Coordinates of C-alpha atoms and ligand atoms in Angstrom, one line a residue:
X1 CA 33.8 -4.8 15.7
X2 CA 30.3 -6.3 14.8
X3 CA 30.3 -6.3 10.6
X4 CA 26.6 -5.7 10.4
X5 CA 25.1 -2.1 11.0
X6 CA 23.0 -1.6 14.2
X7 CA 20.6 -0.2 11.5
X8 CA 20.3 -3.3 9.9
X9 CA 19.8 -4.9 13.6
X10 CA 16.3 -2.7 13.8
X11 CA 14.6 -3.8 10.8
X12 CA 13.3 -7.3 8.9
X13 CA 13.1 -8.5 6.0
X14 CA 9.3 -7.8 4.2
X15 CA 7.0 -10.5 5.2
X16 CA 5.1 -10.3 2.2
X17 CA 7.8 -10.4 -0.4
X18 CA 9.1 -13.6 2.1
X19 CA 5.7 -15.4 1.5
X20 CA 5.2 -14.7 -2.1
X21 CA 9.3 -15.8 -2.6
X22 CA 8.1 -19.0 -0.7
X23 CA 5.4 -19.5 -2.9
X24 CA 7.1 -19.4 -5.9
X25 CA 10.2 -21.6 -4.7
X26 CA 7.5 -24.1 -3.9
X27 CA 6.0 -23.8 -7.3
X28 CA 9.2 -24.5 -9.0
X29 CA 10.1 -27.5 -7.4
X30 CA 7.0 -28.6 -8.8
X31 CA 4.2 -27.9 -6.2
X32 CA 1.0 -26.9 -6.7
X33 CA 0.6 -23.4 -5.4
X34 CA -1.4 -20.8 -5.7
X35 CA 0.0 -17.5 -4.6
X36 CA -2.4 -14.7 -3.1
X37 CA 0.7 -12.9 -1.2
X38 CA 1.4 -10.5 -4.0
X39 CA 0.6 -7.2 -3.9
X40 CA 0.6 -6.0 -7.6
X41 CA -2.0 -5.8 -10.4
X42 CA -2.2 -9.2 -12.5
X43 CA -3.0 -6.9 -15.3
X44 CA -0.7 -6.1 -18.2
X45 CA 0.6 -3.0 -18.7
X46 CA -1.5 -0.6 -20.8
X47 CA 0.1 -0.9 -24.4
X48 CA 0.0 2.7 -24.9
X49 CA 2.0 3.4 -21.9
X50 CA 4.7 0.5 -23.2
X51 CA 4.7 2.4 -26.8
X52 CA 5.7 5.3 -24.3
X53 CA 8.6 4.0 -23.3
X54 CA 10.0 2.0 -26.5
X55 CA 9.5 5.6 -28.0
X56 CA 11.5 7.3 -25.2
X57 CA 14.2 4.5 -25.6
X58 CA 14.0 5.5 -29.4
X59 CA 14.6 9.0 -29.0
X60 CA 17.5 8.8 -26.5
X61 CA 15.9 9.8 -23.4
X62 CA 18.1 7.2 -21.6
X63 CA 20.7 9.8 -19.6
X64 CA 20.2 10.7 -16.2
X65 CA 17.6 13.3 -15.4
X66 CA 16.8 15.6 -13.1
X67 CA 17.5 13.8 -9.2
X68 CA 13.5 14.3 -8.3
X69 CA 11.9 13.7 -11.8
X70 CA 11.6 15.2 -15.4
X71 CA 9.7 18.6 -16.0
X72 CA 7.5 17.1 -18.2
X73 CA 6.4 14.4 -15.4
X74 CA 5.9 17.0 -12.7
X75 CA 4.1 18.6 -14.9
X76 CA 1.5 15.7 -15.6
X77 CA 1.8 15.2 -11.6
X78 CA 0.2 18.7 -11.0
X79 CA -2.3 18.5 -13.5
X80 CA -3.4 14.9 -12.1
X81 CA -3.4 16.4 -8.9
X82 CA -5.4 19.2 -9.6
X83 CA -7.6 16.9 -12.2
X84 CA -8.9 14.2 -9.4
X85 CA -8.0 15.5 -5.9
X86 CA -8.8 19.4 -6.8
X87 CA -5.2 20.5 -5.2
X88 CA -2.8 22.7 -6.0
X89 CA 0.7 21.6 -6.3
X90 CA 3.8 23.4 -8.2
X91 CA 5.9 21.4 -9.8
X92 CA 8.7 22.3 -6.8
X93 CA 6.3 21.0 -4.9
X94 CA 6.3 17.5 -6.0
X95 CA 8.9 14.6 -5.9
X96 CA 9.5 11.4 -8.0
X97 CA 11.2 8.6 -6.5
X98 CA 11.8 4.9 -7.5
X99 CA 8.1 3.6 -6.4
X100 CA 6.4 5.1 -3.9
X101 CA 8.3 3.3 -1.2
X102 CA 11.2 5.6 -2.2
X103 CA 9.3 8.4 -1.9
X104 CA 8.0 7.5 1.7
X105 CA 11.9 6.4 2.7
X106 CA 13.5 9.5 1.1
X107 CA 10.5 11.8 3.1
X108 CA 11.2 9.5 6.9
X109 CA 15.6 9.6 6.2
X110 CA 15.2 13.3 5.4
X111 CA 13.2 14.1 8.8
X112 CA 13.4 11.6 11.4
X113 CA 15.8 12.2 14.4
X114 CA 16.2 9.9 17.6
X115 CA 13.1 9.8 19.8
X116 CA 10.5 10.7 17.1
X117 CA 7.6 9.0 16.7
X118 CA 5.5 8.0 14.3
X119 CA 2.1 7.1 14.5
X120 CA 1.0 4.1 12.4
X121 CA -2.5 2.8 12.8
X122 CA -2.7 -0.9 12.3
X123 CA -3.2 -2.9 10.7
X124 CA -0.5 -1.4 8.5
X125 CA 1.8 -1.9 5.4
X126 CA 4.5 -4.3 6.5
X127 CA 7.2 -1.3 5.3
X128 CA 6.0 1.3 7.2
X129 CA 7.3 0.8 11.3
X130 CA 10.4 -0.9 9.2
X131 CA 11.0 2.3 7.7
X132 CA 10.8 4.5 10.6
X133 CA 13.4 2.1 12.3
X134 CA 15.6 2.2 10.2
X135 CA 15.7 5.9 9.6
X136 CA 16.1 6.6 13.2
X137 CA 12.5 7.2 14.7
X138 CA 9.9 5.3 17.3
X139 CA 7.2 3.9 15.6
X140 CA 4.1 3.8 17.4
X141 CA 1.2 1.5 15.9
X142 CA -2.2 2.3 17.3
X143 CA -4.3 -0.6 16.6
X144 CA -7.8 -0.5 14.8
X145 CA -10.1 -3.1 14.8
X146 CA -12.4 -5.3 13.1
X147 CA -15.8 -3.7 14.6
X148 CA -14.7 -0.4 13.4
X149 CA -14.0 -1.3 9.7
X150 CA -10.0 -1.2 10.6
X151 CA -10.1 2.5 10.7
X152 CA -8.8 4.7 13.9
X153 CA -11.2 6.9 16.0
X154 CA -10.3 10.4 16.4
X155 CA -10.3 10.3 20.2
X156 CA -7.5 7.2 19.5
X157 CA -5.8 9.5 17.3
X158 CA -5.9 12.7 19.9
X159 CA -4.7 9.8 22.7
X160 CA -1.3 8.7 20.6
X161 CA 0.2 11.9 19.8
X162 CA 2.4 13.3 22.3
X163 CA 5.1 16.1 22.3
X164 CA 7.3 13.9 20.1
X165 CA 5.2 12.8 17.2
X166 CA 6.3 14.1 14.3
X167 CA 4.4 12.2 11.5
X168 CA 1.3 9.9 11.1
X169 CA 1.2 7.6 8.4
X170 CA -2.3 7.3 7.2
X171 CA -3.1 4.9 4.2
X172 CA -6.7 4.9 2.9
X173 CA -8.0 2.7 0.8
X174 CA -5.0 0.4 3.3
X175 CA -2.9 -2.7 2.6
X176 CA -3.9 -4.5 4.4
X177 CA -7.6 -4.3 5.0
X178 CA -8.6 -2.3 2.2
X179 CA -10.6 0.0 4.2
X180 CA -11.4 3.3 3.1
X181 CA -12.2 6.7 5.2
X182 CA -15.2 8.2 4.2
X183 CA -14.6 12.6 3.6
X184 CA -16.8 12.5 7.0
X185 CA -14.3 10.6 8.7
X186 CA -11.0 12.0 7.4
X187 CA -12.7 15.5 8.3
X188 CA -13.1 14.4 12.4
X189 CA -9.2 13.4 12.0
X190 CA -8.2 16.4 10.8
X191 CA -9.9 18.3 13.3
X192 CA -8.0 16.4 15.7
X193 CA -4.6 17.2 13.7
X194 CA -5.0 20.9 13.1
X195 CA -5.1 21.4 17.1
X196 CA -1.1 19.4 16.8
X197 CA 0.7 21.9 14.7
X198 CA 4.0 19.7 15.1
X199 CA 2.5 16.7 13.7
X200 CA 2.7 16.4 10.2
X201 CA 1.0 14.0 7.8
X202 CA 1.8 11.2 5.1
X203 CA -1.0 10.4 3.2
X204 CA -0.6 7.4 1.4
X205 CA -2.9 7.3 -1.5
X206 CA -1.4 4.3 -3.6
X207 CA -4.9 2.7 -3.9
X208 CA -6.6 6.0 -4.7
X209 CA -8.2 4.7 -7.9
X210 CA -9.3 0.9 -6.6
X211 CA -12.8 1.8 -4.6
X212 CA -16.2 0.0 -4.9
X213 CA -20.0 0.3 -4.7
X214 CA -19.5 4.3 -5.2
X215 CA -17.3 4.8 -2.6
X216 CA -15.7 8.7 -3.4
X217 CA -12.0 8.7 -2.5
X218 CA -11.2 12.0 -0.4
X219 CA -7.5 12.5 0.5
X220 CA -6.5 14.9 3.4
X221 CA -5.5 18.0 2.0
X222 CA -8.8 18.3 -0.3
X223 CA -10.7 17.8 2.5
X224 CA -8.5 20.4 5.2
X225 CA -6.5 22.5 2.7
X226 CA -5.2 24.1 6.1
X227 CA -3.2 20.9 6.5
X228 CA -1.7 21.3 3.2
X229 CA 1.7 22.7 4.8
X230 CA 2.6 19.8 6.9
X231 CA 1.1 16.6 4.4
X232 CA 2.9 15.2 2.1
X233 CA 0.5 13.6 -0.4
X234 CA 2.3 10.4 -1.6
X235 CA 0.7 8.0 -4.6
X236 CA 2.4 6.5 -7.7
X237 CA 2.1 4.6 -10.9
X238 CA 2.3 1.2 -9.6
X239 CA -0.8 -0.2 -8.7
X240 CA -3.5 2.0 -10.5
X241 CA -1.6 1.8 -14.1
X242 CA -0.4 -1.9 -13.0
X243 CA 3.2 -0.6 -13.2
X244 CA 4.5 -2.4 -10.4
X245 CA 8.1 -3.1 -12.3
X246 CA 8.4 0.1 -13.8
X247 CA 9.4 1.7 -10.2
X248 CA 7.8 5.4 -10.4
X249 CA 6.3 7.0 -7.3
X250 CA 5.6 10.6 -5.8
X251 CA 4.7 13.0 -3.9
X252 CA 3.6 16.8 -3.4
X253 CA 4.4 18.6 -0.3
X254 CA 5.9 21.6 1.0
X255 CA 9.1 22.7 -0.7
X256 CA 11.5 22.4 1.8
X257 CA 10.8 19.0 2.3
X258 CA 10.5 18.1 -1.3
X259 CA 14.2 19.6 -1.5
X260 CA 15.7 18.2 1.4
X261 CA 13.8 14.3 -0.1
X262 CA 16.4 15.2 -3.5
X263 CA 18.9 15.8 -1.1
X264 CA 19.0 11.9 0.0
X265 CA 17.7 10.6 -3.5
X266 CA 20.4 12.5 -4.8
X267 CA 23.5 10.7 -2.3
X268 CA 21.5 7.1 -2.7
X269 CA 19.9 5.9 -6.2
X270 CA 19.6 9.5 -8.1
X271 CA 16.5 10.0 -10.2
X272 CA 14.2 7.0 -11.1
X273 CA 14.6 5.6 -14.8
X274 CA 14.5 7.7 -17.2
X275 CA 12.4 5.6 -19.2
X276 CA 10.2 5.0 -16.6
X277 CA 9.8 8.3 -16.2
X278 CA 8.5 8.8 -19.8
X279 CA 6.2 6.0 -19.4
X280 CA 4.6 7.5 -16.6
X281 CA 3.9 10.8 -18.5
X282 CA 2.1 9.1 -20.5
X283 CA 0.3 6.7 -17.9
X284 CA -1.2 10.2 -16.1
X285 CA -1.9 11.7 -19.1
X286 CA -3.4 9.0 -21.7
X287 CA -6.4 7.6 -21.5
X288 CA -7.7 6.9 -18.3
X289 CA -10.9 4.3 -19.4
X290 CA -9.2 1.3 -18.4
X291 CA -8.9 2.3 -14.9
X292 CA -12.7 1.8 -14.0
X293 CA -12.8 -1.3 -16.2
X294 CA -10.1 -2.7 -13.6
X295 CA -11.6 -1.8 -10.4
X296 CA -15.1 -3.3 -11.9
X297 CA -13.6 -6.9 -11.9
X298 CA -11.4 -6.0 -8.7
X299 CA -15.2 -5.8 -7.4
X300 CA -16.4 -8.8 -8.7
X301 CA -13.1 -10.6 -7.4
X302 CA -13.5 -8.8 -4.0
X303 CA -17.5 -10.0 -3.4
X304 CA -16.4 -13.9 -4.6
X305 CA -13.8 -14.2 -2.2
X306 CA -15.7 -11.8 0.6
X307 CA -18.6 -14.5 -0.1
X308 CA -16.5 -17.6 0.0
X309 CA -14.2 -17.2 2.9
X310 CA -17.3 -16.0 5.3
X311 CA -18.4 -19.8 4.2
X312 CA -15.2 -21.4 5.5
X313 CA -15.7 -22.4 9.1
X314 CA -14.2 -20.0 11.8
X315 CA -13.3 -17.6 9.3
X316 CA -14.6 -14.2 9.5
X317 CA -14.9 -11.8 6.6
X318 CA -15.8 -8.3 6.5
X319 CA -15.9 -6.8 3.2
X320 CA -13.9 -3.8 2.2
X321 CA -14.3 -0.7 0.6
X322 CA -10.7 -0.3 -1.5
X323 CA -7.5 -1.8 -3.0
X324 CA -7.4 -5.6 -4.0
X325 CA -7.1 -6.9 -0.3
X326 CA -9.5 -8.7 2.4
X327 CA -8.2 -9.1 5.9
X328 CA -10.3 -11.8 7.7
X329 CA -10.1 -12.8 11.1
X330 CA -8.8 -16.7 11.6
X331 CA -9.8 -17.0 15.1
X332 CA -12.3 -19.5 15.2
X333 CA -9.4 -21.5 13.9
X334 CA -6.9 -20.5 16.8
X335 CA -6.4 -23.2 19.1
X336 CA -7.2 -26.0 16.5
X337 CA -5.4 -29.1 14.9
X338 CA -5.1 -30.2 11.3
X339 CA -5.3 -33.4 10.0
X340 CA -1.4 -33.8 9.4
X341 CA -1.5 -33.0 13.6
X342 CA -0.2 -29.2 13.7
X343 CA -1.6 -27.1 16.6
X344 CA -2.5 -24.0 15.6
X345 CA -1.4 -21.2 18.2
X346 CA -1.1 -18.1 16.4
X347 CA -2.1 -16.6 12.8
X348 CA 1.2 -17.3 11.8
X349 CA 0.9 -21.1 12.5
X350 CA -2.2 -21.2 9.9
X351 CA -0.8 -19.3 7.4
X352 CA 2.2 -21.9 7.5
X353 CA 0.1 -24.9 7.7
X354 CA -2.2 -23.5 4.9
X355 CA 0.7 -23.3 2.5
X356 CA 2.2 -26.7 3.4
X357 CA -1.1 -28.7 3.5
X358 CA -3.5 -26.9 1.0
X359 CA -0.8 -24.8 -1.2
X360 CA -2.2 -21.7 -0.7
X361 CA -0.2 -18.2 0.4
X362 CA -1.4 -15.7 2.0
X363 CA 0.3 -13.7 5.2
X364 CA 0.2 -13.7 8.3
X365 CA -1.9 -10.5 10.2
X366 CA 0.7 -10.2 12.7
X367 CA 3.4 -9.3 9.9
X368 CA 1.1 -5.7 9.5
X369 CA 0.6 -4.9 13.4
X370 CA -2.9 -6.9 13.7
X371 CA -3.6 -10.7 14.5
X372 CA -4.9 -13.1 14.6
X373 CA -6.1 -12.2 11.0
X374 CA -4.8 -13.1 7.5
X375 CA -4.0 -11.0 4.4
X376 CA -5.7 -12.3 1.3
X377 CA -4.6 -10.4 -2.1
X378 CA -7.5 -10.8 -5.1
X379 CA -5.2 -9.6 -7.9
X380 CA -4.8 -12.9 -9.0
X381 CA -7.2 -14.6 -12.0
X382 CA -11.1 -15.5 -10.6
X383 CA -10.7 -19.2 -11.4
X384 CA -7.5 -19.3 -9.2
X385 CA -9.2 -16.7 -6.6
X386 CA -11.9 -19.8 -6.2
X387 CA -9.7 -22.5 -5.9
X388 CA -7.9 -21.0 -3.5
X389 CA -11.2 -20.2 -1.3
X390 CA -12.5 -24.0 -2.0
X391 CA -9.1 -25.1 -0.7
X392 CA -9.2 -22.6 2.6
X393 CA -12.9 -24.2 3.2
X394 CA -11.6 -27.5 3.2
X395 CA -8.5 -26.4 5.4
X396 CA -10.9 -25.0 8.0
X397 CA -13.7 -27.6 7.8
X398 CA -10.8 -30.1 8.7
X399 CA -9.5 -28.7 11.3
X400 CA -10.4 -30.3 14.4
Ligands
PLP1 C1 0.5 1.6 1.2 C2 1.3 1.1 0.0 N1 2.4 1.9 -0.1 C3 3.2 1.7 -1.1 C4 3.4 0.6 -1.4 C5 4.8 1.2 -2.7 O1 4.6 1.4 -3.9 P1 5.5 1.2 -4.8 O2 7.2 1.5 -4.3 O3 5.0 0.2 -6.2 O4 5.1 2.6 -5.7 C6 2.4 0.2 -1.9 C7 3.3 -1.8 -2.4 O5 2.7 -2.5 -1.9 C8 1.1 -0.1 -0.9 O6 1.0 -0.9 -0.7

C-alpha cells in the first residue's frame, strides 16, 4: 500500500517558491544572487497597522475567533467592497482566511467533484491548476497570447465552456503577466458568462491597487451585478498593504458558498490569526494614502525594467497595466548556447542558466502555463533591478 496519497501525486511544489528558495540558498552560500522570483512587495508593513497588531496583543485579543473572521473585520471588508468596488456584501456573504490562497483553496475544496472543469486563462498564477487538481477537479488552461496582451477573447471563453465547466478563475491584474482587463473587456466576457448559468466565477482581485497610467480597475460584479449570485470576489491585504507574512485574505460571495467554505476551514486551520485580523481591520479602515505612493514607485520600476529588458538581445517585453511583474518572451534566445556551453532548448533552460551564470533568479514561463517566457518580479529595490537587468542584457548578448 502506498504511503503517500493519490492527491499528492496530482500536484507539484510551487515553482515560484522553489526559485525563491534556490536563490536564498545560493545567497546564504555566498553567491552574488539577485532574486526577482518572489511575489511580494519589498516595502515594510505601515506603522499604524503594526501598532494595531501590538495593541491587539496587549488587549488580549489572542484567543480563537469565529472561524471565518471577527465581525469587526467582516464589517471593514464590507465597507471596502462598497467604497472601492461599489458592491454590497453583507457580513454573512464574507469569508476571511489565512491569505487569499486559503480562501481560493476553501472555495475549490467546497465545490469541486471529479470531472468538474475549471477554466484557467494562461499564463496563470502557479497555484490555480494545482489547487484545482488537489480538490479533485480538472484544470482547463485557456492560452492567451502576447499579441493579445495576455488576455483571453470572449469567443475563446465561449469555446472553452462545456456542460462540465464549474468555475472560471479570472485574475486581473494578472500574476504573472501584469495584464489588466478594462471595464469594456470585462463586460464582453460577462456577456458570454450570462449565457452559461452553470459557470461560476472566482475573480482574484489581489492586485487591484497596483495599476498604472490612469488605468481604472473594475471587478466583475461591479460591471455585471447579475453575476453576483455566482461569483466569488477574492481579495486580500498581502499585496496592497505589504502584509504577505500576516496571512489575511478574504472574499465576498453567496451565503451558501461562504458557509461551505467556513466548514472546510473549520476542519483544517480554524480561524486566521486573531492578531493579523485586527491588523487587517486597521489596514482597511486606516489611512490609505501610501497605496498610490507605492503604486507610483512600482510604475517607475516597471518602466525601467521594460525599457532595459527590451534592450536585451532576443527579449521582447510588453509593458503591462498592473501588478508588479513583467512577462517577457525569451523566444529569441531559444536554440542558442551560453558562454559556459549550455544549449537553451526551453525557458526552463534559460532561467537555470541565467541563475547559474549571472546570478539572477527569475521564474520560467512554463510554470505559468505559457512559454517560452519568464516572469520578472520588480518588487525589489531600483538599484538591484538595474543591476539585474544589466546582467540579463549581458547574458543575452553573450548567447551564440
Ligand atoms: C494572483 C494571486 N492570487 C492570490 C495570491 C495569494 O495571496 P495571499 O495568500 O498572500 O493573500 C497571490 C500571491 O502571490 C497571487 O499572486
